[in-house]
Every structure is written in C-alpha cells, then in structure tokens.
Amino acid sequence: MSIAPIICIDGPSGSGKGTISRAVARALGWHFLDSGALYRAVGVAALSGGYPLDDEPSLAKLALHADIEFEDRIDREPHVWLGDDDISEMIRTEEAGQAASKVAALPAVRAALLQKQRNFAQPPGLVADGRDMGTVVFPHAELKVFLTASAEERARRRHKQLSEKGIEAILPALLREIEERDLRDRTRAVAPLVPANDARIIDSTSQSIDVVVATVLDWAHAL
Ligand code: DC
C-alpha cells in the first residue's frame, strides 16, 4: 500500500495540466510535483555544463548528482536552484523546454530521476503533473487523468502566457515547436507520452480551467 494517495495528471505541454494540477493540489491541501520542472532543470544543467544533449552516461550522472534544489510552492511555479544559481526563470524558456525534451528521451536520465519523483509522495497526498506519472512513475495511483487540447489551442495559450510575461513570440513558430516536441515525446522509446490504460481522458480545447478542475475534484472526492 502506498503511503499517500496520488492523483496523476499527464498530458502534452499547453494542455493546462500545470495550472489544473496546482489548483487541484491547492483545493485538496496536497503536495504537488511538477516533474517537467525536474527535466527542465536537468536540461539547463546540461546546457550550462556544455554537455552534448545525447551523451546519455554523462547526462544520467548529471541527473543523479547535480545540485538541483526544489522549493515546493503550491501557489505558483516551483523555485529551482542549480547550485547557488536561481534557475526558476531560465527553466521556463523554449530553449530549456527543447533541452528537457531531448534529455527526457534518454532512458538512463529517466531512470536517474525516478526515485527523486517518487519521494514526493508524502501524506496527506500528492498531485503529480507530467507525461508518464500514470504509466511509469506512479502506476498504482488512485486517480489518473490525461489532459489533451489541440496543438493550435496549446500554441495560442503559450503565446498568451509569453506575452503576459512581456516575451515576444511568433504564433506559427510556437505551433511548430509544440508539434516538434509532441512528436519527440510521443514517439520516444521509453515512457512515451500516452494515456495509461486506466486514465480518464479530458479534452480541454474548449473547456475552461475551472470546469476541468471541478471535474477532477469531483473524481477525487468520489475516491
Ligand atoms: O511539462 P513541461 O513542458 O515542463 O516538460 C518539459 C519536457 O520534459 C517535455 O518536453 C517532456 C519532458 N517530460 C517528460 O519526459 N516526462 C515528464 N514526466 C515531464 C516532462
């Protein structure tokens, strides 16, 4: 038996899973794991250390031993340090996202991060946001949700998010990057982005965040 109940929320970037997972965790008063931030931190560590992004043995060692610190914050994106450097902003760039997607395709890197992710499962419960939370990291989770949205809608959301931060971005370029990342995440040999057999699927293309959060909370309360 697991020491804490777990809700997995998996899906592609821009499906709204970050915002939705955090809102669900906050409503339940549970811990929150942003597993993408972990892969992004390894991506940033690899870029800043000058590692080729396909050097699997070195990157696995980096994932295991890099001095990456996480501050679990329910209200906003986690604060992340690499050694003494605050990389919270840096991990959110497209460059870090692409690097994360490349290092995440390496089996030894995924294996190195497995236990770190499982350590987040603490009472009273955990909401885990990622790509393979329900399939690989927490296969016995009490509730698994797979969130989707069309690539065009996800690109529009990303564009809005960036312009709110004052970052200029070109919509067709964002769409291309999203499609490229989706393809890599869906077709990689280990832990590809696919729904678990027992996942409940939600298409958020035309549903508000609030409606999706309410649906997941209804399911959680019925557990
Ligand atoms: O959710 P995100 O955009 O922050 O994730 C960044 C990249 O990390 C994404 O392209 C795929 C990878 N990732 C993964 O392979 N497995 C996870 N559980 C989370 C993220």
XYZ file of C-alpha atoms and ligand atoms in Angstrom:
243
model
C 0.000 0.000 0.000
C 1.317 3.471 -0.834
C 1.981 5.908 1.995
C -0.149 8.637 0.417
C -2.944 8.813 -2.184
C -1.784 10.002 -5.593
C -3.530 11.793 -8.450
C -1.604 11.781 -11.753
C -2.306 14.457 -14.332
C -0.472 13.738 -17.589
C -0.606 15.395 -20.985
C 1.292 17.453 -23.544
C 2.631 20.955 -22.865
C -0.039 23.620 -23.066
C -2.852 21.210 -22.182
C -3.322 23.243 -18.997
C -2.117 20.444 -16.733
C 0.285 22.680 -14.737
C -2.425 25.169 -13.766
C -5.017 22.442 -13.245
C -2.731 20.182 -11.177
C -1.721 23.068 -8.946
C -5.356 24.137 -8.429
C -6.367 20.552 -7.562
C -3.430 20.197 -5.129
C -4.314 23.519 -3.504
C -8.005 22.604 -3.132
C -7.126 19.251 -1.532
C -4.211 20.631 0.547
C -1.879 18.026 -1.003
C 1.738 18.159 -2.209
C 2.496 18.947 -5.819
C 5.134 17.507 -8.173
C 5.969 19.458 -11.340
C 8.020 16.674 -12.963
C 8.591 18.738 -16.122
C 10.494 21.279 -14.000
C 12.829 18.461 -12.940
C 13.579 17.564 -16.592
C 13.907 21.251 -17.439
C 16.419 21.717 -14.586
C 18.496 18.813 -15.946
C 18.254 20.391 -19.427
C 19.527 23.723 -18.077
C 22.300 21.974 -16.099
C 23.337 20.162 -19.311
C 23.355 23.352 -21.392
C 25.287 25.331 -18.805
C 27.786 22.481 -18.309
C 28.301 22.236 -22.079
C 27.171 18.589 -22.272
C 26.090 17.269 -25.683
C 22.362 16.531 -25.288
C 22.808 12.931 -26.451
C 25.657 11.971 -24.090
C 23.497 9.545 -22.125
C 26.002 8.290 -19.488
C 27.187 11.813 -18.567
C 23.665 13.224 -18.530
C 22.427 10.381 -16.314
C 25.233 11.136 -13.837
C 24.286 14.801 -14.023
C 20.606 13.990 -13.357
C 21.603 11.866 -10.372
C 24.194 14.171 -8.816
C 23.538 17.760 -9.995
C 22.875 20.054 -7.063
C 19.252 20.791 -8.036
C 17.054 22.164 -5.234
C 13.288 22.444 -5.450
C 11.044 24.567 -3.312
C 7.561 23.042 -3.406
C 5.243 26.037 -3.847
C 1.599 25.374 -4.356
C 0.634 28.918 -5.349
C 2.993 29.291 -8.312
C 5.734 27.621 -10.325
C 8.367 25.955 -8.108
C 11.517 27.836 -7.223
C 14.505 25.928 -8.587
C 18.214 26.315 -7.881
C 21.212 24.790 -9.622
C 23.967 25.131 -7.033
C 23.814 28.799 -5.982
C 22.060 29.906 -9.173
C 18.347 30.587 -9.164
C 17.219 28.968 -12.462
C 13.456 29.357 -11.870
C 13.055 31.727 -14.838
C 15.639 30.037 -17.035
C 13.890 26.647 -16.959
C 10.740 28.210 -18.481
C 12.371 29.284 -21.758
C 11.699 27.434 -25.039
C 15.403 26.531 -25.156
C 15.149 24.808 -21.760
C 11.926 23.071 -22.897
C 13.614 21.699 -26.003
C 16.673 20.598 -23.973
C 14.364 18.957 -21.406
C 12.549 17.063 -24.149
C 15.902 15.787 -25.532
C 17.374 14.665 -22.189
C 13.980 13.166 -21.272
C 14.256 10.823 -24.267
C 17.313 9.120 -22.685
C 16.372 6.020 -20.626
C 19.270 6.425 -18.169
C 18.219 10.010 -17.402
C 14.628 8.908 -16.763
C 15.862 6.101 -14.510
C 18.029 8.564 -12.573
C 15.010 10.795 -11.879
C 12.573 8.023 -10.936
C 13.266 7.853 -7.202
C 13.506 11.647 -6.871
C 9.943 11.847 -8.215
C 8.608 9.019 -6.037
C 9.983 10.781 -2.951
C 7.348 13.497 -3.451
C 4.589 11.027 -2.469
C 4.028 12.109 1.135
C 0.895 12.394 3.296
C -1.700 13.766 3.046
C -1.393 13.140 -0.732
C 0.294 14.097 -3.986
C -0.844 15.596 -7.266
C 1.791 14.697 -9.874
C 1.971 16.601 -13.163
C 3.889 15.156 -16.123
C 3.953 12.829 -19.096
C 4.429 9.392 -17.528
C 3.137 9.858 -13.985
C 0.316 7.345 -14.508
C 2.188 4.928 -16.777
C 5.633 4.665 -15.145
C 6.282 6.736 -12.017
C 3.059 6.038 -10.086
C 1.368 3.084 -11.868
C -0.728 2.344 -8.753
C -2.088 5.892 -8.392
C -5.651 6.174 -7.115
C -6.697 8.534 -9.937
C -5.144 9.113 -13.377
C -6.191 11.935 -15.663
C -4.915 12.502 -19.199
C -5.450 16.043 -20.459
C -5.393 16.905 -24.139
C -6.058 20.006 -26.256
C -5.476 20.686 -29.944
C -1.942 21.817 -30.889
C -3.366 25.124 -32.230
C -5.120 25.861 -28.937
C -1.981 24.975 -26.970
C 0.127 27.285 -29.150
C -2.402 30.112 -28.586
C -2.266 29.560 -24.794
C 1.545 29.549 -24.825
C 1.565 32.748 -26.897
C -0.763 34.457 -24.412
C 1.315 33.233 -21.462
C 4.530 34.584 -23.019
C 3.054 37.943 -23.982
C 1.746 38.359 -20.412
C 5.354 37.958 -19.303
C 6.401 40.591 -21.888
C 8.117 37.976 -24.070
C 7.572 38.379 -27.798
C 6.787 35.184 -29.691
C 5.576 34.247 -33.149
C 2.476 32.035 -33.146
C 3.364 29.817 -36.167
C 6.861 29.260 -34.722
C 5.351 28.267 -31.344
C 2.983 25.862 -33.091
C 5.906 24.292 -34.961
C 7.892 23.905 -31.718
C 4.896 22.336 -29.952
C 4.354 19.859 -32.788
C 8.066 19.012 -32.850
C 8.155 18.447 -29.077
C 4.898 16.413 -29.146
C 6.296 14.137 -31.813
C 9.521 13.537 -29.846
C 7.647 12.996 -26.555
C 5.081 10.648 -28.154
C 7.455 8.522 -30.204
C 10.390 8.077 -27.820
C 11.241 4.502 -26.890
C 10.925 4.924 -23.105
C 7.907 6.292 -21.269
C 6.301 7.892 -24.325
C 3.500 10.404 -23.819
C 0.486 8.080 -23.940
C -2.504 7.777 -21.588
C -2.378 4.957 -19.035
C -4.939 2.215 -19.757
C -6.912 3.261 -16.687
C -6.621 7.046 -17.257
C -9.700 9.257 -17.634
C -9.314 11.495 -20.678
C -10.302 15.178 -20.715
C -10.078 17.324 -23.865
C -9.642 20.889 -22.600
C -9.666 22.583 -26.037
C -12.988 24.280 -25.362
C -13.316 23.836 -21.591
C -12.305 26.462 -19.049
C -9.680 25.693 -16.393
C -12.371 25.985 -13.690
C -14.596 23.367 -15.320
C -11.706 20.906 -15.691
C -10.581 21.487 -12.069
C -14.148 20.892 -10.840
C -14.340 17.634 -12.838
C -11.053 16.338 -11.390
C -12.096 17.357 -7.852
C -15.434 15.504 -8.275
C -13.492 12.383 -9.230
C -11.052 12.891 -6.334
C -13.845 13.258 -3.794
C -15.509 10.087 -5.114
C -12.357 8.001 -4.494
O 5.779 19.750 -18.828
P 6.984 20.516 -19.378
O 6.720 21.245 -20.664
O 7.582 21.402 -18.339
O 8.083 19.373 -19.724
C 9.293 19.656 -20.366
C 9.801 18.425 -21.110
O 10.163 17.408 -20.161
C 8.806 17.765 -22.055
O 9.071 18.060 -23.408
C 8.975 16.288 -21.857
C 9.751 16.137 -20.597
N 8.989 15.482 -19.530
C 8.980 14.107 -19.533
O 9.524 13.478 -20.433
N 8.379 13.436 -18.510
C 7.755 14.095 -17.539
N 7.169 13.413 -16.545
C 7.724 15.515 -17.534
C 8.346 16.175 -18.565
